[in-house]
Amino acid sequence: MIQSQGYAAQSKTSPLAPYSFEHRDPRPSDIVVEIAYCGICHSDIHQVRDEWGGSMYPMVPGHEIVGRVTAVGTAVQKFAVGDLAGVGVMVDSCRVCVNCKADEEAYCEKGFVGTYNAKHYDGVMAQGGYANAIVVDERYVHTISKKLEPKLAAVAPLLCAGITTYSPLKHWGVGPGKKVGIVGLGGLGHMGLKFAHSFGAHVVLFTTSSGKEADARRLGADEVVLSKDPDAMAKQADSFDFVLDCVSAPHDLNTYLGLLRLDGTLCQVGLPETPLPVGAFSLVKNRRSLSGSMIGGMAETQSMLDYCAEHDIVADIEMVDMDKVNEAYPRVVKGDVKYRFVLDLATL
Ligand code: NAP
Ligand code: ZN
Ligand code: ZN
């Protein structure tokens, strides 16, 4: 077994604290990644605090992982010792269902194995990226272009915030001539702005925070709307092809459905802990669609990373030492981060 050190939550109320655990010895197709950086996703906070229910402890969170390969199994083909590597939200899936075969492992019929707060198919707990190392089958590890190496810490958030916004924007054909709304300027939202702008759409940010306008424009917004301002909202009604909702807390979906033009789609990626009631009238007007999207498949995540290398896209980050992780969480919840915290595992 591989002895590992990290930070874990022991219960939904305990702070994260140093924790020693074991990873399996690498199997033939496994690689061992020494973790350099790990992003703090709001999903980490939801799960550590058991806001979605069913959390398993001890929990080493973290699914925005970048690092370097330190060992490879005998059958590994994609990686050599010393290569950069990225691990996102899943570390395994059934590989044989119709969705896995279609490169849509996020929708594996058996359920993919999450990077943490999950059990491997053999029953062993999976532990995530707030740790010095992880052992993963190479099929579930991404290569990272050398072009991105100087910005490696800012690459980490691409593994969740990046793919979770890239995938729906691609799926719903966001590009030139499309008017696109991004709701909530946090970790996901700021990547949504960057991608939607890069794809050539007209991009509007909807925010509850009056202080984010200048940043939003720098990140790719053509317009910024304070969602608390009813007049500003009314001016945008019935005009959007696509709206991506990245909000982490309960909010009124009907407000954002009202933005959609004929056949427009609102896609929910934010995962508040309570249901979001929808009025039927909000949907039938303009033949609107309400949808959702979960991360993205392995091949699409690799395409996203390659696109980012080609177009010089990374996250805007604030680095955090491991012993400050418990101070970072409440700041994320308050929206006091620009726009993703990344843990520096060298400080472990
Ligand atoms: P984050 O950095 O905390 O950003 C959330 C943003 O939502 C905030 O910056 C804020 O933006 C807005 N917001 C917060 N509280 C609000 C409230 N009470 N009312 C209205 N707006 C509010 O979170 P994140 O890491 O981007 O994650 C966002 C959500 O996506 C989380 O629920 C996370 O679990 C989920 N998620 C889903 C997937 C998936 O596969 N679908 C993947 C990753 C994460 P403004 O200040 O601009 O209003
Ligand atoms: Zn995440
Ligand atoms: Zn499957």
Short mmCIF file of C-alpha atoms in Angstrom, two decimals, residues 4-231:
data_model
loop_
_atom_site.label_atom_id
_atom_site.label_comp_id
_atom_site.label_asym_id
_atom_site.label_seq_id
_atom_site.Cartn_x
_atom_site.Cartn_y
_atom_site.Cartn_z
CA SER A 4 -0.50 9.07 1.95
CA GLN A 5 -1.01 12.27 3.89
CA GLY A 6 -3.80 14.74 3.42
CA TYR A 7 -6.54 16.75 5.06
CA ALA A 8 -9.84 15.06 5.88
CA ALA A 9 -13.21 15.87 7.40
CA GLN A 10 -14.22 13.37 10.10
CA SER A 11 -17.85 14.55 10.25
CA LYS A 12 -20.08 17.21 8.76
CA THR A 13 -19.27 19.58 11.60
CA SER A 14 -15.56 18.96 12.15
CA PRO A 15 -12.96 21.17 10.47
CA LEU A 16 -10.60 19.57 7.96
CA ALA A 17 -7.55 18.20 9.77
CA PRO A 18 -4.35 16.29 8.89
CA TYR A 19 -5.06 12.65 8.09
CA SER A 20 -2.95 9.63 7.09
CA PHE A 21 -4.40 6.98 4.81
CA GLU A 22 -3.43 4.38 2.23
CA HIS A 23 -3.81 4.19 -1.53
CA ARG A 24 -3.73 0.81 -3.31
CA ASP A 25 -0.48 -0.36 -4.85
CA PRO A 26 -0.59 0.51 -8.54
CA ARG A 27 -2.27 -2.11 -10.70
CA PRO A 28 -0.93 -2.69 -14.25
CA SER A 29 -2.95 0.19 -15.74
CA ASP A 30 -2.61 2.57 -12.76
CA ILE A 31 -0.41 5.58 -12.35
CA VAL A 32 0.67 7.29 -9.13
CA VAL A 33 0.36 11.09 -9.24
CA GLU A 34 2.22 13.29 -6.79
CA ILE A 35 -0.29 16.11 -6.35
CA ALA A 36 1.07 19.64 -6.82
CA TYR A 37 -2.16 21.64 -6.66
CA CYS A 38 -5.84 21.03 -5.97
CA GLY A 39 -8.69 23.51 -6.49
CA ILE A 40 -11.39 24.10 -3.89
CA CYS A 41 -14.73 23.50 -5.63
CA HIS A 42 -17.99 24.51 -3.95
CA SER A 43 -18.95 20.84 -4.33
CA ASP A 44 -16.19 20.03 -1.81
CA ILE A 45 -17.93 22.28 0.70
CA HIS A 46 -21.41 20.86 -0.03
CA GLN A 47 -20.07 17.33 0.55
CA VAL A 48 -17.83 18.02 3.57
CA ARG A 49 -20.84 19.68 5.23
CA ASP A 50 -23.17 16.89 4.03
CA GLU A 51 -25.48 19.41 2.36
CA TRP A 52 -26.52 16.88 -0.31
CA GLY A 53 -26.92 13.97 2.17
CA GLY A 54 -25.12 10.61 2.23
CA SER A 55 -21.60 11.95 2.86
CA MET A 56 -19.01 9.34 3.85
CA TYR A 57 -16.27 10.08 6.41
CA PRO A 58 -13.35 10.33 6.84
CA MET A 59 -13.45 12.38 3.62
CA VAL A 60 -10.38 13.75 1.85
CA PRO A 61 -12.04 16.16 -0.61
CA GLY A 62 -10.64 17.55 -3.84
CA HIS A 63 -11.36 16.82 -7.50
CA GLU A 64 -9.43 19.52 -9.32
CA ILE A 65 -6.08 17.77 -9.23
CA VAL A 66 -2.84 18.41 -11.11
CA GLY A 67 0.55 16.92 -10.45
CA ARG A 68 3.34 14.78 -11.75
CA VAL A 69 3.52 11.05 -12.40
CA THR A 70 5.86 9.27 -9.96
CA ALA A 71 5.17 5.63 -10.88
CA VAL A 72 3.40 3.72 -13.63
CA GLY A 73 1.98 0.20 -13.78
CA THR A 74 3.36 -2.36 -16.23
CA ALA A 75 0.57 -1.84 -18.80
CA VAL A 76 0.45 1.97 -18.76
CA GLN A 77 0.71 3.54 -22.24
CA LYS A 78 -0.24 7.21 -21.96
CA PHE A 79 2.11 8.30 -19.17
CA ALA A 80 5.76 8.08 -18.16
CA VAL A 81 7.34 9.02 -14.84
CA GLY A 82 7.76 12.80 -14.71
CA ASP A 83 4.79 13.65 -16.97
CA LEU A 84 2.18 16.20 -15.92
CA ALA A 85 -1.22 14.67 -15.15
CA GLY A 86 -4.71 15.85 -14.24
CA VAL A 87 -7.49 14.09 -12.33
CA GLY A 88 -11.03 15.45 -12.19
CA VAL A 89 -14.34 14.41 -10.66
CA MET A 90 -14.27 10.69 -11.52
CA VAL A 91 -11.66 7.95 -11.15
CA ASP A 92 -13.56 5.04 -12.69
CA SER A 93 -16.77 4.05 -14.45
CA CYS A 94 -18.19 0.74 -15.72
CA ARG A 95 -16.60 1.25 -19.19
CA VAL A 96 -19.16 -1.04 -20.92
CA CYS A 97 -22.55 0.68 -20.68
CA VAL A 98 -23.95 2.59 -23.65
CA ASN A 99 -22.99 5.95 -22.12
CA CYS A 100 -19.43 4.92 -21.22
CA LYS A 101 -19.00 3.56 -24.75
CA ALA A 102 -20.21 6.89 -26.12
CA ASP A 103 -17.52 8.75 -24.11
CA GLU A 104 -20.18 10.03 -21.71
CA GLU A 105 -18.74 8.45 -18.54
CA ALA A 106 -20.28 11.22 -16.41
CA TYR A 107 -23.61 9.51 -17.15
CA CYS A 108 -22.38 5.92 -16.63
CA GLU A 109 -25.42 3.69 -16.05
CA LYS A 110 -23.71 1.99 -13.11
CA GLY A 111 -22.68 5.37 -11.70
CA PHE A 112 -19.13 6.61 -12.07
CA VAL A 113 -16.75 6.33 -9.12
CA GLY A 114 -16.25 9.81 -7.70
CA THR A 115 -12.75 10.96 -6.87
CA TYR A 116 -13.81 11.20 -3.19
CA ASN A 117 -16.91 10.73 -1.03
CA ALA A 118 -17.38 7.51 -3.03
CA LYS A 119 -16.42 3.86 -2.98
CA HIS A 120 -14.41 2.14 -5.66
CA TYR A 121 -16.26 -0.82 -7.21
CA ASP A 122 -14.23 -3.10 -4.86
CA GLY A 123 -15.70 -1.29 -1.84
CA VAL A 124 -12.60 0.67 -0.85
CA MET A 125 -13.16 4.36 -0.07
CA ALA A 126 -11.90 6.78 -2.71
CA GLN A 127 -9.98 9.75 -1.32
CA GLY A 128 -9.36 12.98 -3.20
CA GLY A 129 -6.88 15.71 -3.93
CA TYR A 130 -6.29 17.50 -0.62
CA ALA A 131 -3.41 15.02 -0.28
CA ASN A 132 0.13 14.36 -1.43
CA ALA A 133 -0.74 11.57 -3.90
CA ILE A 134 -3.47 9.69 -5.74
CA VAL A 135 -3.50 6.34 -7.58
CA VAL A 136 -5.75 6.22 -10.65
CA ASP A 137 -6.24 4.01 -13.71
CA GLU A 138 -4.71 5.94 -16.60
CA ARG A 139 -8.03 5.80 -18.48
CA TYR A 140 -9.31 8.35 -15.92
CA VAL A 141 -6.27 10.63 -16.00
CA HIS A 142 -5.75 13.54 -18.40
CA THR A 143 -2.56 14.64 -20.07
CA ILE A 144 -1.61 18.30 -19.64
CA SER A 145 0.25 20.15 -22.39
CA LYS A 146 3.72 21.45 -21.56
CA LYS A 147 2.40 24.85 -22.71
CA LEU A 148 0.32 24.98 -19.52
CA GLU A 149 3.18 23.99 -17.19
CA PRO A 150 4.13 27.58 -16.17
CA LYS A 151 0.51 28.11 -15.04
CA LEU A 152 -0.01 24.67 -13.53
CA ALA A 153 -1.79 25.85 -10.36
CA ALA A 154 -4.34 27.72 -12.49
CA VAL A 155 -4.90 24.58 -14.60
CA ALA A 156 -6.26 22.62 -11.61
CA PRO A 157 -9.74 24.26 -11.65
CA LEU A 158 -10.17 23.28 -15.30
CA LEU A 159 -10.63 19.67 -14.14
CA CYS A 160 -14.05 20.51 -12.65
CA ALA A 161 -15.06 24.17 -13.05
CA GLY A 162 -13.61 24.11 -16.57
CA ILE A 163 -15.27 21.01 -17.96
CA THR A 164 -18.58 21.65 -16.15
CA THR A 165 -19.00 24.90 -18.08
CA TYR A 166 -17.26 23.90 -21.35
CA SER A 167 -19.42 20.80 -21.83
CA PRO A 168 -22.91 22.40 -21.79
CA LEU A 169 -21.72 25.44 -23.78
CA LYS A 170 -20.51 23.00 -26.48
CA HIS A 171 -23.53 20.71 -26.22
CA TRP A 172 -25.99 23.58 -26.77
CA GLY A 173 -23.97 25.04 -29.64
CA VAL A 174 -22.85 28.30 -28.05
CA GLY A 175 -20.93 30.36 -30.59
CA PRO A 176 -21.10 33.38 -32.88
CA GLY A 177 -24.57 34.89 -33.20
CA LYS A 178 -25.80 33.38 -29.92
CA LYS A 179 -26.77 35.43 -26.86
CA VAL A 180 -25.66 33.59 -23.74
CA GLY A 181 -26.20 34.29 -20.05
CA ILE A 182 -23.93 33.12 -17.26
CA VAL A 183 -25.54 33.25 -13.81
CA GLY A 184 -23.24 33.63 -10.78
CA LEU A 185 -19.62 34.76 -10.94
CA GLY A 186 -17.81 32.14 -8.89
CA GLY A 187 -15.44 29.33 -9.83
CA LEU A 188 -17.75 27.86 -12.47
CA GLY A 189 -19.18 31.18 -13.62
CA HIS A 190 -15.81 32.76 -14.33
CA MET A 191 -14.83 29.78 -16.51
CA GLY A 192 -18.24 30.01 -18.20
CA LEU A 193 -17.50 33.64 -19.11
CA LYS A 194 -14.07 32.75 -20.50
CA PHE A 195 -15.35 29.86 -22.64
CA ALA A 196 -18.53 31.55 -23.92
CA HIS A 197 -16.47 34.60 -24.92
CA SER A 198 -13.81 32.43 -26.52
CA PHE A 199 -16.49 30.56 -28.52
CA GLY A 200 -17.62 33.91 -29.98
CA ALA A 201 -21.03 34.39 -28.31
CA HIS A 202 -22.49 37.64 -26.95
CA VAL A 203 -22.10 37.02 -23.22
CA VAL A 204 -24.09 38.55 -20.35
CA LEU A 205 -23.23 37.95 -16.70
CA PHE A 206 -26.05 37.91 -14.14
CA THR A 207 -24.71 38.55 -10.66
CA THR A 208 -26.01 39.35 -7.19
CA SER A 209 -22.76 41.20 -6.39
CA SER A 210 -22.45 44.85 -7.38
CA GLY A 211 -18.64 44.80 -7.11
CA LYS A 212 -17.94 42.23 -9.83
CA GLU A 213 -18.67 44.24 -12.99
CA ALA A 214 -15.11 45.21 -13.95
CA ASP A 215 -13.82 41.68 -13.37
CA ALA A 216 -16.71 40.21 -15.36
CA ARG A 217 -15.90 42.39 -18.36
CA ARG A 218 -12.22 41.46 -18.15
CA LEU A 219 -13.20 37.76 -18.00
CA GLY A 220 -15.32 37.99 -21.17
CA ALA A 221 -18.73 39.52 -20.39
CA ASP A 222 -20.12 41.96 -22.96
CA GLU A 223 -22.80 43.09 -20.50
CA VAL A 224 -23.23 42.74 -16.73
CA VAL A 225 -26.67 42.72 -15.09
CA LEU A 226 -27.39 42.98 -11.38
CA SER A 227 -30.05 40.31 -10.92
CA LYS A 228 -31.53 42.23 -7.96
CA ASP A 229 -32.44 45.13 -10.28
CA PRO A 230 -35.92 44.38 -11.73
CA ASP A 231 -35.65 47.06 -14.45
#
